[in-house]
Coordinates of C-alpha atoms and ligand atoms in Angstrom, one line a residue:
M1 CA -1.1 -32.3 -7.1
I2 CA 0.2 -35.5 -8.7
F3 CA 4.0 -35.5 -8.5
F4 CA 5.9 -38.1 -10.2
G5 CA 5.8 -40.5 -13.0
V6 CA 8.8 -43.0 -13.9
V7 CA 12.1 -42.0 -13.0
K8 CA 13.4 -41.5 -16.5
E9 CA 16.3 -39.5 -15.4
L10 CA 17.8 -42.7 -14.2
F11 CA 18.4 -43.4 -17.9
D12 CA 20.2 -40.0 -18.3
L13 CA 22.9 -40.7 -15.7
P14 CA 26.4 -40.7 -17.0
I15 CA 27.7 -44.2 -18.2
P16 CA 29.9 -45.1 -15.1
L17 CA 26.7 -44.3 -12.8
R18 CA 24.4 -46.1 -15.2
S19 CA 26.5 -49.2 -14.8
Y20 CA 26.6 -48.9 -11.2
A21 CA 22.9 -48.4 -11.2
C22 CA 22.6 -51.9 -13.1
I23 CA 24.5 -53.6 -10.2
H24 CA 22.6 -51.8 -7.5
P25 CA 19.4 -50.3 -9.1
T26 CA 17.9 -49.4 -6.0
N27 CA 20.8 -47.6 -4.4
A28 CA 21.6 -45.6 -7.4
L29 CA 18.1 -44.0 -7.1
R30 CA 18.7 -43.2 -3.8
L31 CA 22.1 -41.5 -3.9
M32 CA 20.6 -38.4 -5.5
T33 CA 23.2 -37.9 -8.2
H34 CA 23.6 -34.3 -9.8
A35 CA 21.7 -35.5 -12.6
E36 CA 18.7 -36.6 -10.4
F37 CA 19.0 -33.3 -8.3
R38 CA 18.7 -31.4 -11.8
A39 CA 15.5 -33.1 -12.7
R40 CA 14.0 -32.9 -9.3
A41 CA 14.8 -29.3 -8.9
H42 CA 13.2 -28.5 -12.2
Q43 CA 9.9 -30.5 -11.0
L44 CA 10.1 -28.7 -7.7
A45 CA 10.2 -25.4 -9.2
D46 CA 6.9 -26.2 -10.9
W47 CA 5.5 -27.5 -7.5
M48 CA 6.3 -24.2 -6.0
A49 CA 5.0 -22.0 -8.6
D50 CA 1.9 -24.0 -8.5
Y51 CA 1.6 -23.7 -4.9
F52 CA 1.9 -20.0 -5.2
E53 CA -0.9 -19.9 -7.6
Q54 CA -3.0 -22.3 -5.6
V55 CA -2.5 -21.5 -2.1
A56 CA -6.0 -19.9 -1.6
Q57 CA -7.4 -23.4 -2.3
Y58 CA -6.1 -25.1 0.9
P59 CA -7.6 -24.6 4.3
V60 CA -5.7 -21.8 6.0
K61 CA -5.2 -23.8 9.1
P62 CA -5.5 -27.6 8.7
A63 CA -8.2 -29.5 10.5
V64 CA -5.8 -31.9 12.4
K65 CA -5.8 -32.7 15.9
P66 CA -2.6 -33.0 18.2
G67 CA -0.4 -36.1 17.6
E68 CA -2.3 -36.9 14.3
I69 CA 0.6 -36.0 11.8
K70 CA 3.1 -37.7 14.2
A71 CA 1.4 -40.7 14.4
R72 CA 1.3 -40.9 10.6
L73 CA 5.0 -41.1 10.6
P74 CA 7.1 -44.2 11.1
D75 CA 8.7 -44.2 14.7
A76 CA 12.0 -44.9 13.6
A77 CA 14.3 -43.7 10.6
P78 CA 14.7 -45.8 7.5
A79 CA 17.5 -48.1 7.4
Q80 CA 17.7 -48.1 3.8
G81 CA 17.5 -44.9 1.4
E82 CA 14.2 -44.3 -0.1
P83 CA 13.6 -42.9 -3.6
F84 CA 12.6 -39.3 -3.9
E85 CA 9.0 -40.1 -5.0
A86 CA 8.4 -41.7 -1.8
L87 CA 9.6 -38.7 -0.1
M88 CA 7.5 -36.3 -2.2
A89 CA 4.5 -38.4 -2.0
D90 CA 4.7 -38.3 1.9
F91 CA 5.2 -34.8 1.7
E92 CA 1.9 -34.3 -0.2
R93 CA 0.1 -36.9 1.7
I94 CA 1.2 -36.3 5.3
I95 CA 2.9 -32.8 5.6
L96 CA 1.2 -30.5 3.3
P97 CA -2.4 -31.4 5.0
G98 CA -0.8 -30.4 8.3
M99 CA 0.4 -27.1 7.2
T100 CA -1.0 -23.7 8.3
H101 CA -0.7 -21.5 5.0
W102 CA 0.9 -18.4 6.0
Q103 CA 0.5 -16.9 2.7
H104 CA -3.1 -17.7 2.2
P105 CA -5.2 -14.7 1.3
Q106 CA -7.4 -15.3 4.2
F107 CA -4.5 -15.5 6.9
F108 CA -5.1 -12.2 9.2
A109 CA -3.4 -13.8 12.2
Y110 CA -0.2 -12.8 14.3
F111 CA 1.9 -10.5 12.1
P112 CA 2.4 -11.9 8.6
A113 CA 5.7 -13.6 7.8
S114 CA 5.8 -12.6 4.3
R115 CA 7.6 -14.6 1.5
S116 CA 8.2 -13.4 -2.0
A117 CA 9.3 -15.1 -5.3
P118 CA 12.7 -13.3 -5.3
S119 CA 13.2 -14.2 -1.8
V120 CA 12.5 -17.8 -2.3
L121 CA 14.9 -18.0 -5.3
A122 CA 17.6 -16.3 -3.3
E123 CA 17.1 -19.0 -0.4
M124 CA 17.4 -21.6 -3.1
L125 CA 20.7 -20.2 -4.0
T126 CA 21.8 -19.7 -0.3
A127 CA 20.9 -23.4 0.3
A128 CA 22.9 -24.4 -3.0
L129 CA 26.1 -22.6 -1.9
G130 CA 25.9 -24.2 1.6
A131 CA 28.1 -21.5 2.9
Q132 CA 28.5 -21.0 6.7
C133 CA 29.1 -17.2 6.9
M134 CA 30.8 -16.6 10.4
I135 CA 33.5 -14.6 9.5
W136 CA 34.7 -12.4 6.5
Q137 CA 37.0 -15.2 5.3
T138 CA 34.3 -18.0 5.3
S139 CA 32.7 -15.8 2.5
P140 CA 34.0 -12.5 1.9
A141 CA 30.7 -11.7 -0.5
A142 CA 28.4 -12.8 2.0
E143 CA 30.0 -10.5 4.6
E144 CA 30.4 -7.4 2.2
L145 CA 27.0 -7.8 0.7
E146 CA 25.5 -7.9 4.5
E147 CA 27.4 -4.6 5.1
R148 CA 26.1 -3.0 2.0
V149 CA 22.4 -4.1 2.2
M150 CA 22.3 -3.1 5.9
E151 CA 23.3 0.4 4.6
W152 CA 20.7 0.5 2.0
L153 CA 18.3 -0.5 4.5
R154 CA 19.5 2.1 7.2
Q155 CA 18.9 4.8 4.6
M156 CA 15.4 3.4 3.3
L157 CA 14.2 3.2 7.0
G158 CA 15.7 6.8 7.6
L159 CA 17.8 5.5 10.5
P160 CA 20.7 7.9 11.7
E161 CA 23.8 7.8 9.2
H162 CA 26.4 6.8 11.6
W163 CA 24.5 3.4 12.8
T164 CA 25.8 0.1 11.8
G165 CA 23.6 -2.9 11.2
V166 CA 23.9 -6.5 11.3
I167 CA 21.4 -9.3 10.3
Q168 CA 20.4 -11.4 13.0
D169 CA 18.1 -14.6 13.2
T170 CA 15.0 -13.0 15.2
A171 CA 14.1 -9.9 17.0
S172 CA 14.2 -12.0 20.4
T173 CA 17.9 -12.7 19.6
A174 CA 18.5 -9.0 18.5
T175 CA 16.8 -7.5 21.8
L176 CA 19.0 -10.1 23.7
A177 CA 22.0 -8.7 22.4
A178 CA 20.7 -5.0 23.0
L179 CA 20.1 -6.0 26.7
L180 CA 23.5 -7.7 27.1
T181 CA 25.3 -4.7 25.8
A182 CA 23.3 -2.4 27.9
R183 CA 24.0 -4.6 30.9
E184 CA 27.8 -4.5 30.1
K185 CA 27.8 -0.6 29.6
A186 CA 26.1 -0.3 32.9
T187 CA 28.6 -2.2 34.8
D188 CA 31.8 -1.3 32.8
W189 CA 32.0 -4.7 31.5
Q190 CA 32.3 -6.4 34.8
V191 CA 29.3 -8.9 34.4
L192 CA 31.2 -10.6 31.5
R193 CA 34.2 -10.8 33.7
Q194 CA 33.0 -11.7 37.2
G195 CA 29.2 -12.2 37.0
F196 CA 26.7 -10.3 39.0
Y197 CA 29.1 -10.3 42.1
Q198 CA 29.0 -6.9 43.8
T199 CA 26.7 -5.3 41.3
P200 CA 23.6 -3.3 42.1
R201 CA 20.1 -4.4 41.1
L202 CA 20.0 -3.5 37.3
R203 CA 16.5 -2.4 36.1
V204 CA 14.8 -2.5 32.6
Y205 CA 11.9 -0.6 31.7
A206 CA 9.4 -1.4 28.9
S207 CA 5.6 -0.7 28.5
N208 CA 3.0 -3.0 30.0
Q209 CA 2.3 -3.8 26.1
A210 CA 6.0 -4.9 25.5
H211 CA 6.3 -8.2 23.4
S212 CA 7.0 -11.4 25.6
S213 CA 10.6 -11.7 24.2
I214 CA 11.4 -8.7 26.2
L215 CA 10.6 -10.4 29.4
K216 CA 12.3 -13.8 28.1
D217 CA 15.4 -11.7 27.4
V218 CA 15.4 -9.8 30.7
R219 CA 15.3 -13.4 32.3
L220 CA 18.2 -14.9 30.0
A221 CA 20.3 -11.8 30.4
G222 CA 20.4 -12.2 34.1
F223 CA 18.6 -9.2 35.2
G224 CA 15.8 -11.3 36.8
E225 CA 12.2 -10.8 35.8
D226 CA 11.5 -8.8 39.1
N227 CA 13.8 -6.0 37.5
L228 CA 11.5 -5.6 34.5
V229 CA 9.6 -2.7 35.3
H230 CA 6.3 -2.4 33.5
I231 CA 5.3 1.1 32.6
P232 CA 2.0 2.3 32.2
V233 CA 0.5 3.2 28.9
D234 CA -2.1 5.9 27.9
N235 CA -5.3 5.6 26.2
N236 CA -3.6 4.4 22.9
Y237 CA -1.7 1.8 24.6
A238 CA 1.6 3.8 24.0
M239 CA 3.9 4.2 26.9
I240 CA 3.7 7.2 29.3
P241 CA 6.9 8.9 29.3
Q242 CA 6.5 10.8 32.8
A243 CA 5.9 7.3 34.2
L244 CA 9.1 6.1 32.9
E245 CA 10.9 8.9 34.5
Q246 CA 8.9 8.3 37.8
A247 CA 10.1 4.7 37.7
I248 CA 13.7 5.6 37.1
Q249 CA 13.6 8.2 40.0
Q250 CA 12.2 5.7 42.2
D251 CA 14.8 3.0 41.5
L252 CA 17.5 5.6 41.8
A253 CA 16.2 6.4 45.3
K254 CA 16.5 2.7 46.3
G255 CA 20.0 2.4 45.0
Y256 CA 19.1 0.5 41.8
K257 CA 21.0 1.1 38.6
P258 CA 18.5 2.2 35.7
T259 CA 20.1 0.2 32.9
C260 CA 18.0 -0.3 29.6
A261 CA 14.6 1.1 28.4
V262 CA 12.8 -0.8 25.6
A263 CA 10.6 1.4 23.5
C264 CA 8.2 -0.2 20.9
L265 CA 7.1 1.0 17.6
G266 CA 4.1 -1.2 16.8
T267 CA 3.3 -3.2 19.7
T268 CA 2.1 -6.8 19.0
S269 CA -1.3 -6.5 20.6
S270 CA -2.5 -3.3 18.8
T271 CA 0.6 -1.7 16.9
A272 CA 0.7 1.2 19.4
I273 CA 3.7 3.5 19.0
D274 CA 5.6 4.6 22.0
P275 CA 6.7 8.1 21.7
L276 CA 10.4 8.1 21.3
Q277 CA 11.4 11.5 21.5
P278 CA 10.4 12.0 25.2
I279 CA 11.5 8.5 26.0
G280 CA 15.0 9.1 24.4
E281 CA 15.4 12.5 26.3
I282 CA 14.5 10.7 29.7
C283 CA 17.1 7.9 28.6
R284 CA 19.8 10.5 27.9
R285 CA 19.2 12.4 31.1
Y286 CA 19.7 9.3 33.2
N287 CA 22.2 7.7 31.2
V288 CA 19.8 4.8 30.3
F289 CA 20.5 2.5 27.1
L290 CA 17.5 2.8 24.9
H291 CA 16.5 -0.1 22.6
V292 CA 13.6 0.1 20.1
D293 CA 11.7 -2.8 19.2
A294 CA 10.3 -2.2 15.7
A295 CA 10.0 -5.8 15.0
Y296 CA 6.8 -5.4 12.9
A297 CA 6.3 -1.7 12.3
G298 CA 9.8 -0.7 11.4
T299 CA 9.0 -1.8 7.8
A300 CA 6.4 1.2 7.6
L301 CA 9.4 3.6 8.1
L302 CA 9.9 3.0 4.5
L303 CA 7.4 5.7 4.0
P304 CA 8.4 9.3 4.6
E305 CA 4.7 10.0 5.7
M306 CA 5.2 7.4 8.7
R307 CA 8.3 8.8 10.0
W308 CA 6.6 10.5 12.6
M309 CA 6.9 7.3 14.2
S310 CA 10.5 7.4 14.4
Q311 CA 10.9 11.0 15.6
G312 CA 13.6 11.0 18.2
I313 CA 15.2 7.9 16.9
E314 CA 18.6 9.5 17.0
L315 CA 18.5 9.4 20.8
A316 CA 18.1 5.5 20.8
D317 CA 21.2 3.1 21.2
S318 CA 19.9 0.3 19.1
F319 CA 16.9 -0.7 16.7
V320 CA 15.4 -3.8 15.6
C321 CA 13.1 -4.4 12.6
N322 CA 12.0 -7.9 10.9
P323 CA 12.1 -7.8 7.2
H324 CA 10.9 -11.4 7.7
K325 CA 7.6 -10.0 8.8
W326 CA 6.6 -7.1 6.5
M327 CA 9.3 -6.8 4.0
F328 CA 8.6 -9.7 1.7
T329 CA 11.8 -11.5 2.8
N330 CA 11.6 -15.2 4.1
F331 CA 12.0 -16.0 7.5
D332 CA 14.5 -15.7 9.2
C333 CA 15.9 -12.0 8.6
T334 CA 16.2 -9.6 11.2
A335 CA 18.0 -6.2 10.9
Y336 CA 19.5 -4.9 14.0
Y337 CA 21.3 -1.6 14.1
V338 CA 23.4 0.0 16.8
R339 CA 24.7 3.4 17.6
D340 CA 27.9 2.3 19.2
K341 CA 29.6 -0.7 17.3
Q342 CA 32.4 -0.9 19.7
A343 CA 30.1 -1.8 22.7
L344 CA 28.4 -4.4 20.8
L345 CA 31.7 -5.9 19.7
R346 CA 33.1 -5.7 23.3
T347 CA 30.3 -7.5 24.5
F348 CA 30.4 -10.5 22.1
S349 CA 33.9 -10.8 20.7
I350 CA 36.0 -13.6 21.4
L351 CA 39.0 -14.6 19.4
P352 CA 40.2 -18.2 19.6
E353 CA 43.4 -19.1 17.8
Y354 CA 41.4 -21.4 15.3
L355 CA 39.3 -18.2 14.2
K356 CA 42.2 -15.9 13.5
T357 CA 42.7 -14.7 9.9
P358 CA 45.2 -12.1 8.6
E359 CA 42.2 -9.8 7.7
D360 CA 40.7 -9.4 11.4
H361 CA 41.6 -5.6 11.6
L362 CA 40.2 -4.7 8.1
V363 CA 36.8 -6.6 8.2
N364 CA 33.5 -7.2 9.9
N365 CA 33.7 -10.7 11.5
Y366 CA 30.0 -10.9 12.2
R367 CA 30.4 -13.8 14.6
D368 CA 31.3 -11.1 17.1
W369 CA 28.0 -9.4 16.4
G370 CA 25.5 -11.7 18.1
I371 CA 25.2 -14.7 20.0
P372 CA 25.6 -17.8 17.5
L373 CA 29.1 -18.3 15.9
G374 CA 27.6 -19.8 12.6
R375 CA 25.6 -17.8 10.5
R376 CA 23.4 -18.3 7.5
F377 CA 24.0 -16.1 4.3
R378 CA 20.7 -14.2 4.9
A379 CA 21.6 -10.8 3.1
L380 CA 21.1 -12.5 -0.3
K381 CA 17.4 -12.7 -0.1
L382 CA 17.0 -9.3 1.4
W383 CA 19.4 -7.8 -1.5
F384 CA 17.2 -9.8 -4.0
V385 CA 13.8 -8.5 -2.6
I386 CA 15.0 -4.8 -2.4
R387 CA 16.4 -5.0 -6.2
T388 CA 13.3 -6.8 -7.4
Y389 CA 10.8 -4.2 -6.1
G390 CA 12.9 -1.2 -5.7
I391 CA 12.2 1.2 -2.9
E392 CA 9.3 2.6 -4.8
G393 CA 8.0 -0.9 -5.4
L394 CA 8.1 -1.6 -1.5
Q395 CA 6.8 1.7 -0.7
Q396 CA 3.6 1.2 -2.8
K397 CA 2.9 -2.2 -1.2
I398 CA 3.3 -0.8 2.4
R399 CA 1.3 2.2 1.6
N400 CA -1.5 -0.1 0.0
H401 CA -1.5 -2.2 3.1
I402 CA -1.8 0.6 5.4
A403 CA -4.5 2.3 3.5
W404 CA -6.5 -1.0 3.6
G405 CA -6.1 -1.5 7.2
Q406 CA -7.6 2.2 7.8
R407 CA -10.4 1.5 5.3
M408 CA -11.2 -1.8 7.3
A409 CA -11.2 0.4 10.4
R410 CA -13.8 2.8 9.2
I411 CA -15.9 0.0 8.0
I412 CA -15.9 -1.7 11.5
D413 CA -16.7 2.0 13.0
E414 CA -19.6 2.3 10.9
D415 CA -21.0 -1.1 11.7
P416 CA -23.4 -1.0 14.8
D417 CA -22.5 -4.7 15.7
F418 CA -18.8 -4.1 15.9
E419 CA -16.6 -2.0 17.7
R420 CA -12.8 -0.9 17.3
M421 CA -10.9 -1.6 20.5
A422 CA -7.7 0.4 19.5
P423 CA -6.2 3.2 17.2
T424 CA -5.2 1.9 13.9
P425 CA -2.0 3.6 12.8
L426 CA -1.0 0.8 10.3
N427 CA -2.7 -2.4 9.0
L428 CA -3.7 -4.4 12.2
V429 CA -7.2 -3.6 13.0
C430 CA -8.2 -4.6 16.8
F431 CA -12.0 -4.8 17.3
R432 CA -14.8 -7.1 18.9
Y433 CA -18.4 -8.1 18.0
H434 CA -20.6 -6.1 20.1
P435 CA -24.3 -6.6 19.3
T436 CA -26.4 -3.7 20.6
D437 CA -28.4 -5.9 23.1
V438 CA -25.4 -7.1 24.9
H439 CA -23.6 -5.1 27.6
D440 CA -21.9 -7.3 30.0
E441 CA -18.1 -7.9 29.5
P442 CA -17.9 -11.6 30.5
T443 CA -20.7 -12.2 27.8
L444 CA -18.9 -10.1 25.2
D445 CA -15.5 -11.9 26.0
R446 CA -17.5 -15.3 25.5
L447 CA -19.1 -14.2 22.5
N448 CA -15.7 -13.0 20.6
E449 CA -14.0 -16.0 21.8
D450 CA -16.8 -18.4 20.2
L451 CA -16.8 -16.4 17.1
L452 CA -13.1 -16.8 16.7
L453 CA -13.0 -20.4 17.3
R454 CA -15.7 -20.9 14.9
L455 CA -14.3 -18.9 12.2
N456 CA -10.6 -20.6 12.6
A457 CA -12.3 -24.0 12.6
S458 CA -13.8 -23.1 9.2
G459 CA -10.6 -23.3 7.6
R460 CA -11.5 -20.4 5.4
I461 CA -10.0 -17.9 7.4
L462 CA -7.3 -17.5 10.3
L463 CA -7.4 -14.7 12.9
T464 CA -5.9 -14.4 16.3
Q465 CA -6.8 -12.6 19.7
T466 CA -5.3 -10.4 22.3
R467 CA -6.5 -8.7 25.3
L468 CA -6.7 -5.1 25.8
N469 CA -7.8 -3.5 29.1
G470 CA -8.8 -7.0 30.1
R471 CA -11.2 -7.4 27.1
Y472 CA -11.1 -10.2 24.7
V473 CA -10.2 -8.6 21.1
I474 CA -9.9 -10.0 17.6
R475 CA -6.9 -9.0 15.7
M476 CA -7.0 -8.8 11.9
V477 CA -3.9 -7.9 9.9
A478 CA -2.8 -8.4 6.4
G479 CA 0.7 -7.7 4.9
Q480 CA 1.7 -10.5 2.9
T481 CA 3.3 -9.7 -0.5
E482 CA 0.4 -10.3 -2.7
T483 CA -2.5 -9.3 -0.5
T484 CA -5.2 -7.2 -1.8
W485 CA -8.3 -5.1 -0.6
E486 CA -10.5 -8.0 -1.9
N487 CA -8.9 -10.2 0.5
W488 CA -10.2 -8.0 3.3
V489 CA -13.5 -7.6 2.0
Q490 CA -13.8 -11.2 1.9
G491 CA -12.4 -11.7 5.4
W492 CA -14.8 -9.2 6.7
G493 CA -17.7 -11.2 4.8
E494 CA -16.8 -14.3 6.7
L495 CA -16.7 -12.4 9.9
K496 CA -20.3 -10.7 9.4
R497 CA -21.8 -13.9 8.2
A498 CA -20.3 -16.1 11.4
A499 CA -21.4 -13.3 13.9
G500 CA -24.9 -13.1 12.2
S501 CA -25.2 -16.9 12.7
R502 CA -25.2 -16.5 16.5
R503 CA -28.9 -16.0 16.7
Ligands
LIG601 C1 7.2 -10.3 16.3 C2 7.8 -9.5 17.4 C3 8.9 -10.0 18.2 C4 9.4 -11.3 18.0 O1 9.9 -11.3 17.0 P1 10.9 -12.7 16.4 O2 11.7 -12.2 15.3 O3 10.1 -13.7 16.2 O4 11.8 -12.9 17.6 C5 9.4 -8.8 19.0 N1 8.8 -7.8 19.3 C6 7.5 -7.3 18.4 C7 7.0 -6.0 18.8 C8 7.0 -8.3 17.6 O5 5.9 -8.0 16.8

């Protein structure tokens, strides 16, 4: 895409600025006046729409080596301002060729980070407003819209009515908030006051399939990673509740304090679903805080037919779901729900004189609902997305995505050269290439790793891997806003061709 021609906007500048421009012609260009902003924004709108239409033409992952992009950038900042054309030319020449295109129709890696047109438009407005929404007074509309949108989403996902929601930056941070709240509840808010002095060992439980953020958060919250107990899983990679109860009992016998359990709806490796009902009952019995990590799969709760996953959710203390993964809302937007809002506030609130306002007792000041003080206005994009698609529009997309994942699973099951490696409750398919003449595990691992590397190097498709039961497994997932069944078919074609060319 060629971007700019002559800077004719200079001549549209108001008279005083134009005369300034005559004296300092280059400087005037570089100041980015409102008039220039207007012109550039119009051009960028076209650029963005073109990108939406043409994203499939880029390599999914760029063929660049580590350090290559940085080497093309000057090693010091410019002393003098530069014209916007120079910035945009370098964006297209240096940056764009080094981007991985997450919205590419052949991006099947990780979990999607979906964006959508309404979400992008809202992000533009958010950026234009430039508001820092830490407390009610710093933008009443941002605070109250967040309250309202979190209520909508709570209803949409079928979460308990008395729960309260807040938008956080990421699931990692929300889970840290949950662990800190659990820690304080378990110690009657003593750790906040005096640190871990005289507290027993506080224990946290999660399945051995739990996301790495759980371990990170356990470390950061001061539990110590040795106090994260990995609970074994069943054949479906879901937590075994009896094993959780056993672990709790063993810890009690040693004088430890069972503090928090993290159950996962949709593990990152294979979207396994931990059984909430029995886990929740155990947590209630032993007074253990239950946090539910539904970072990816939470979005599927939009569908009444998927609510089996959340059966027992009313026994949980907190819940996290990322609309920035599968609900067509730009990164970052994490929905964090808690049963006991007071416990969260008691863990996080601090009120210095310079943040006091007359309305404090009447409003939510979200700075007290998580770690950062400053907050972006994130509710706007979620509001735009929900209103643009409507509940039914969102449901239709998610329903399709899941149906296509299941269809792909059946195709793999019927292919003698491939083997499915985990159940497919949603739209992530875990499988490996397993030609009938190969039997030993190390060879299969090597074949699949080689297959994945060759596919990803092609630039035509991007997939990632995991290990299940020690075996190298290819993950394939699609949940972007505009993804289609044809994209799956095309991706499968790439896989079959690349696997066949081994011989
Ligand atoms: C993606 C993911 C996370 C981490 O999400 P962030 O918002 O990037 O912190 C946590 N848990 C699960 C199950 C995930 O899939």
